[in-house]
Amino acid sequence: MAKLLLVEDQEALLQSIRRGLESEGHEVATATTGKEALAIATNEPVDMMILDLLLPDGTGLQTLAHLRRQGFHHPILIVTALDSVEDRIIGLDAGADDYLIKPFAFGELLARIRALLRRESVKPDTTLQFADLKVELLSRRVLYNDREIQLTRRQFELLEYLVRHQEEIVTREMLSQDVWKSTTATWTNVIEVQINQLRKRLRDIGAPSILHTVRGEGYVLRNDP
């Protein structure tokens, strides 16, 4: 089952929903403020968030907007007493995936959670990872131990390809065809130049030596020499 983050400032309702979700097999983390929610969503793996809008330290919309800016792409279900059409439009336009009005039947909450998790399960991967290196495809950001690496467009495409083929030897012909979309890159030094620049960017951010040249064959992304 999924790990859900439940954000609700009414303690009795929070515990009631938590117990119900846990009885369905879900793991549930709870928060009563936007600040707590941001800390959990940023530092723990979360599959989905259930978010109240009326929080003691601000509106849930502020929390929602902040998470989306930070690259949180998992489903967010707003659960709130704000029931006007305008409120629903604002919430959905702010980045929520669904909107449920209080009071609600618990069965409907479960059905909406199942629907959002099904939708999430068929999404293509938006983040690639190799050890402590993350490649975020939607935002085109690269992070090593949560420190961002500044790359050119070509360097990003090159690293993305290498991460997709991690632990495999990638030939110059493969890179020329799949990354450069050209046959000329194999007989110029353009690939080697970009590989060396990418190595330097990784080294400057503190990454270990992970991009290796295999003499006579190509390149490989792996932890061991």
Short mmCIF file of C-alpha atoms in Angstrom, two decimals:
data_model
loop_
_atom_site.label_atom_id
_atom_site.label_comp_id
_atom_site.label_asym_id
_atom_site.label_seq_id
_atom_site.Cartn_x
_atom_site.Cartn_y
_atom_site.Cartn_z
CA MET A 1 0.00 0.00 0.00
CA ALA A 2 0.93 3.66 -0.23
CA LYS A 3 2.52 6.08 2.19
CA LEU A 4 0.11 8.98 2.68
CA LEU A 5 0.75 12.37 4.27
CA LEU A 6 -2.36 13.61 6.08
CA VAL A 7 -2.39 17.33 6.89
CA GLU A 8 -5.25 18.33 9.23
CA ASP A 9 -5.25 20.67 12.24
CA GLN A 10 -8.34 19.23 13.97
CA GLU A 11 -6.83 16.50 16.13
CA ALA A 12 -9.95 14.35 16.48
CA LEU A 13 -10.58 14.33 12.73
CA LEU A 14 -6.89 13.76 12.04
CA GLN A 15 -6.76 10.66 14.23
CA SER A 16 -10.07 9.33 12.91
CA ILE A 17 -8.93 9.55 9.29
CA ARG A 18 -5.50 8.18 10.17
CA ARG A 19 -6.97 5.10 11.85
CA GLY A 20 -9.28 4.49 8.91
CA LEU A 21 -6.48 4.75 6.37
CA GLU A 22 -4.20 2.49 8.40
CA SER A 23 -6.98 -0.09 8.64
CA GLU A 24 -6.93 -0.14 4.83
CA GLY A 25 -3.23 -0.98 4.89
CA HIS A 26 -1.78 2.46 4.19
CA GLU A 27 1.18 3.94 6.04
CA VAL A 28 0.19 7.38 7.29
CA ALA A 29 2.36 10.32 8.31
CA THR A 30 0.52 13.23 9.92
CA ALA A 31 1.03 16.98 10.19
CA THR A 32 -1.07 19.72 11.76
CA THR A 33 0.64 22.73 10.16
CA GLY A 34 1.94 23.67 6.76
CA LYS A 35 5.48 23.85 8.12
CA GLU A 36 5.31 20.27 9.40
CA ALA A 37 3.83 19.12 6.09
CA LEU A 38 6.64 20.72 4.09
CA ALA A 39 9.29 19.12 6.30
CA ILE A 40 7.81 15.64 5.91
CA ALA A 41 7.16 15.93 2.17
CA THR A 42 10.69 17.21 1.60
CA ASN A 43 12.55 14.68 3.74
CA GLU A 44 10.49 11.48 3.58
CA PRO A 45 9.19 9.38 0.68
CA VAL A 46 5.49 10.19 0.28
CA ASP A 47 3.16 8.76 -2.38
CA MET A 48 0.28 11.17 -1.88
CA MET A 49 -0.86 14.09 0.29
CA ILE A 50 -4.30 14.75 1.79
CA LEU A 51 -4.35 18.46 2.56
CA ASP A 52 -6.70 20.66 4.58
CA LEU A 53 -6.77 24.29 3.48
CA LEU A 54 -7.43 25.98 6.83
CA LEU A 55 -4.19 25.55 8.78
CA PRO A 56 -2.99 27.50 11.83
CA ASP A 57 0.16 28.81 10.16
CA GLY A 58 -1.35 29.83 6.82
CA THR A 59 -3.48 28.43 4.05
CA GLY A 60 -3.01 24.99 2.61
CA LEU A 61 -2.78 26.71 -0.77
CA GLN A 62 0.55 28.22 0.30
CA THR A 63 1.82 24.77 1.25
CA LEU A 64 0.55 23.35 -2.02
CA ALA A 65 2.18 26.05 -4.13
CA HIS A 66 5.49 25.71 -2.29
CA LEU A 67 5.58 21.94 -2.80
CA ARG A 68 4.83 22.20 -6.51
CA ARG A 69 7.61 24.78 -6.93
CA GLN A 70 9.98 22.40 -5.16
CA GLY A 71 9.15 19.61 -7.62
CA PHE A 72 6.68 17.54 -5.56
CA HIS A 73 4.81 15.73 -8.35
CA HIS A 74 2.79 13.23 -6.33
CA PRO A 75 -1.01 13.54 -6.07
CA ILE A 76 -2.44 16.11 -3.67
CA LEU A 77 -6.07 15.77 -2.57
CA ILE A 78 -7.57 18.84 -0.93
CA VAL A 79 -10.07 18.01 1.85
CA THR A 80 -11.74 21.16 3.17
CA ALA A 81 -14.93 22.82 4.31
CA LEU A 82 -14.46 25.57 1.70
CA ASP A 83 -17.19 24.49 -0.67
CA SER A 84 -17.78 27.25 -3.21
CA VAL A 85 -17.16 26.68 -6.90
CA GLU A 86 -14.58 29.48 -6.80
CA ASP A 87 -12.70 27.77 -3.94
CA ARG A 88 -12.59 24.52 -5.90
CA ILE A 89 -11.34 26.24 -9.03
CA ILE A 90 -8.62 28.06 -7.07
CA GLY A 91 -7.49 24.83 -5.40
CA LEU A 92 -7.33 22.83 -8.61
CA ASP A 93 -5.61 25.63 -10.51
CA ALA A 94 -3.04 25.90 -7.70
CA GLY A 95 -1.94 22.33 -8.41
CA ALA A 96 -4.28 20.03 -6.51
CA ASP A 97 -5.28 16.81 -8.27
CA ASP A 98 -8.70 16.50 -6.62
CA TYR A 99 -10.96 18.38 -4.20
CA LEU A 100 -13.22 16.82 -1.56
CA ILE A 101 -15.60 18.88 0.56
CA LYS A 102 -16.19 18.28 4.29
CA PRO A 103 -18.16 16.58 5.66
CA PHE A 104 -17.60 13.53 3.48
CA ALA A 105 -18.24 9.81 3.53
CA PHE A 106 -15.07 7.89 4.38
CA GLY A 107 -15.79 5.49 1.53
CA GLU A 108 -15.67 8.37 -0.95
CA LEU A 109 -12.32 9.50 0.46
CA LEU A 110 -10.96 5.98 -0.06
CA ALA A 111 -12.31 5.85 -3.61
CA ARG A 112 -10.67 9.17 -4.49
CA ILE A 113 -7.36 8.02 -2.99
CA ARG A 114 -7.50 4.79 -5.01
CA ALA A 115 -8.23 6.73 -8.20
CA LEU A 116 -5.34 9.15 -7.67
CA LEU A 117 -2.90 6.37 -6.82
CA ARG A 118 -3.95 4.43 -9.93
CA ARG A 119 -3.32 7.51 -12.03
CA GLU A 120 0.05 8.00 -10.36
CA SER A 121 1.10 4.39 -10.99
CA VAL A 122 0.83 4.76 -14.77
CA LYS A 123 2.78 8.02 -14.99
CA PRO A 124 6.18 7.80 -16.65
CA ASP A 125 9.14 8.26 -14.32
CA THR A 126 9.94 11.93 -13.79
CA THR A 127 13.16 11.35 -11.83
CA LEU A 128 16.10 9.12 -12.68
CA GLN A 129 18.61 8.14 -10.02
CA PHE A 130 22.09 6.67 -9.84
CA ALA A 131 23.43 6.34 -6.29
CA ASP A 132 23.22 9.89 -4.82
CA LEU A 133 22.76 11.49 -8.24
CA LYS A 134 19.23 12.55 -9.26
CA VAL A 135 18.12 13.68 -12.70
CA GLU A 136 14.77 15.49 -12.61
CA LEU A 137 13.30 15.25 -16.09
CA LEU A 138 10.45 17.76 -15.82
CA SER A 139 12.46 20.59 -14.26
CA ARG A 140 15.68 19.51 -16.05
CA ARG A 141 17.62 19.74 -12.80
CA VAL A 142 20.49 17.52 -11.66
CA LEU A 143 21.19 17.07 -7.95
CA TYR A 144 24.00 15.33 -6.12
CA ASN A 145 23.24 14.90 -2.40
CA ASP A 146 20.58 17.62 -2.90
CA ARG A 147 23.14 20.09 -4.30
CA GLU A 148 22.25 21.28 -7.79
CA ILE A 149 24.70 20.81 -10.66
CA GLN A 150 24.53 23.43 -13.40
CA LEU A 151 24.65 21.74 -16.80
CA THR A 152 24.19 22.85 -20.38
CA ARG A 153 21.34 21.36 -22.40
CA ARG A 154 23.70 18.90 -24.11
CA GLN A 155 25.36 17.89 -20.85
CA PHE A 156 21.93 17.25 -19.32
CA GLU A 157 20.90 15.07 -22.27
CA LEU A 158 24.21 13.20 -22.10
CA LEU A 159 23.91 12.54 -18.37
CA GLU A 160 20.26 11.51 -18.72
CA TYR A 161 21.26 8.95 -21.36
CA LEU A 162 24.10 7.60 -19.22
CA VAL A 163 21.85 7.28 -16.16
CA ARG A 164 19.23 5.44 -18.21
CA HIS A 165 22.00 3.04 -19.26
CA GLN A 166 23.83 2.93 -15.92
CA GLU A 167 26.24 0.01 -15.45
CA GLU A 168 26.19 -0.53 -19.24
CA ILE A 169 28.97 0.36 -21.66
CA VAL A 170 27.70 3.11 -23.96
CA THR A 171 29.55 3.38 -27.27
CA ARG A 172 30.37 6.58 -29.13
CA GLU A 173 28.08 5.38 -31.91
CA MET A 174 25.17 5.08 -29.45
CA LEU A 175 25.78 8.59 -28.12
CA SER A 176 26.15 10.02 -31.61
CA GLN A 177 22.89 8.48 -32.77
CA ASP A 178 20.73 8.82 -29.64
CA VAL A 179 21.99 12.04 -28.03
CA TRP A 180 23.49 14.06 -30.88
CA LYS A 181 21.09 12.65 -33.51
CA SER A 182 24.02 12.74 -35.91
CA THR A 183 26.63 10.43 -37.41
CA THR A 184 29.40 13.04 -37.50
CA ALA A 185 29.95 13.13 -33.73
CA THR A 186 31.70 9.74 -33.82
CA TRP A 187 34.66 10.97 -35.85
CA THR A 188 35.10 14.34 -34.16
CA ASN A 189 36.15 14.92 -30.54
CA VAL A 190 32.84 16.56 -29.59
CA ILE A 191 31.71 13.57 -27.51
CA GLU A 192 34.99 13.34 -25.63
CA VAL A 193 34.91 17.08 -24.92
CA GLN A 194 31.39 16.88 -23.49
CA ILE A 195 32.25 13.78 -21.43
CA ASN A 196 35.26 15.56 -19.92
CA GLN A 197 33.21 18.67 -19.15
CA LEU A 198 30.51 16.54 -17.53
CA ARG A 199 33.15 14.78 -15.41
CA LYS A 200 34.44 18.16 -14.26
CA ARG A 201 30.94 19.36 -13.29
CA LEU A 202 30.39 16.19 -11.27
CA ARG A 203 33.79 16.46 -9.62
CA ASP A 204 33.27 20.15 -8.75
CA ILE A 205 30.07 19.31 -6.84
CA GLY A 206 31.85 16.60 -4.84
CA ALA A 207 30.63 13.50 -6.67
CA PRO A 208 33.01 10.53 -6.70
CA SER A 209 34.52 9.23 -9.92
CA ILE A 210 31.51 7.54 -11.53
CA LEU A 211 31.90 8.30 -15.25
CA HIS A 212 34.54 5.99 -16.70
CA THR A 213 36.12 5.54 -20.12
CA VAL A 214 36.35 1.94 -21.29
CA ARG A 215 39.26 1.96 -23.72
CA GLY A 216 38.26 0.96 -27.22
CA GLU A 217 34.60 0.57 -26.28
CA GLY A 218 33.01 3.72 -24.88
CA TYR A 219 31.85 5.04 -21.51
CA VAL A 220 30.10 3.63 -18.46
CA LEU A 221 28.41 5.13 -15.41
CA ARG A 222 29.25 3.02 -12.36
CA ASN A 223 30.59 3.39 -8.83
CA ASP A 224 33.62 1.14 -9.10
CA PRO A 225 36.72 2.13 -11.10
#
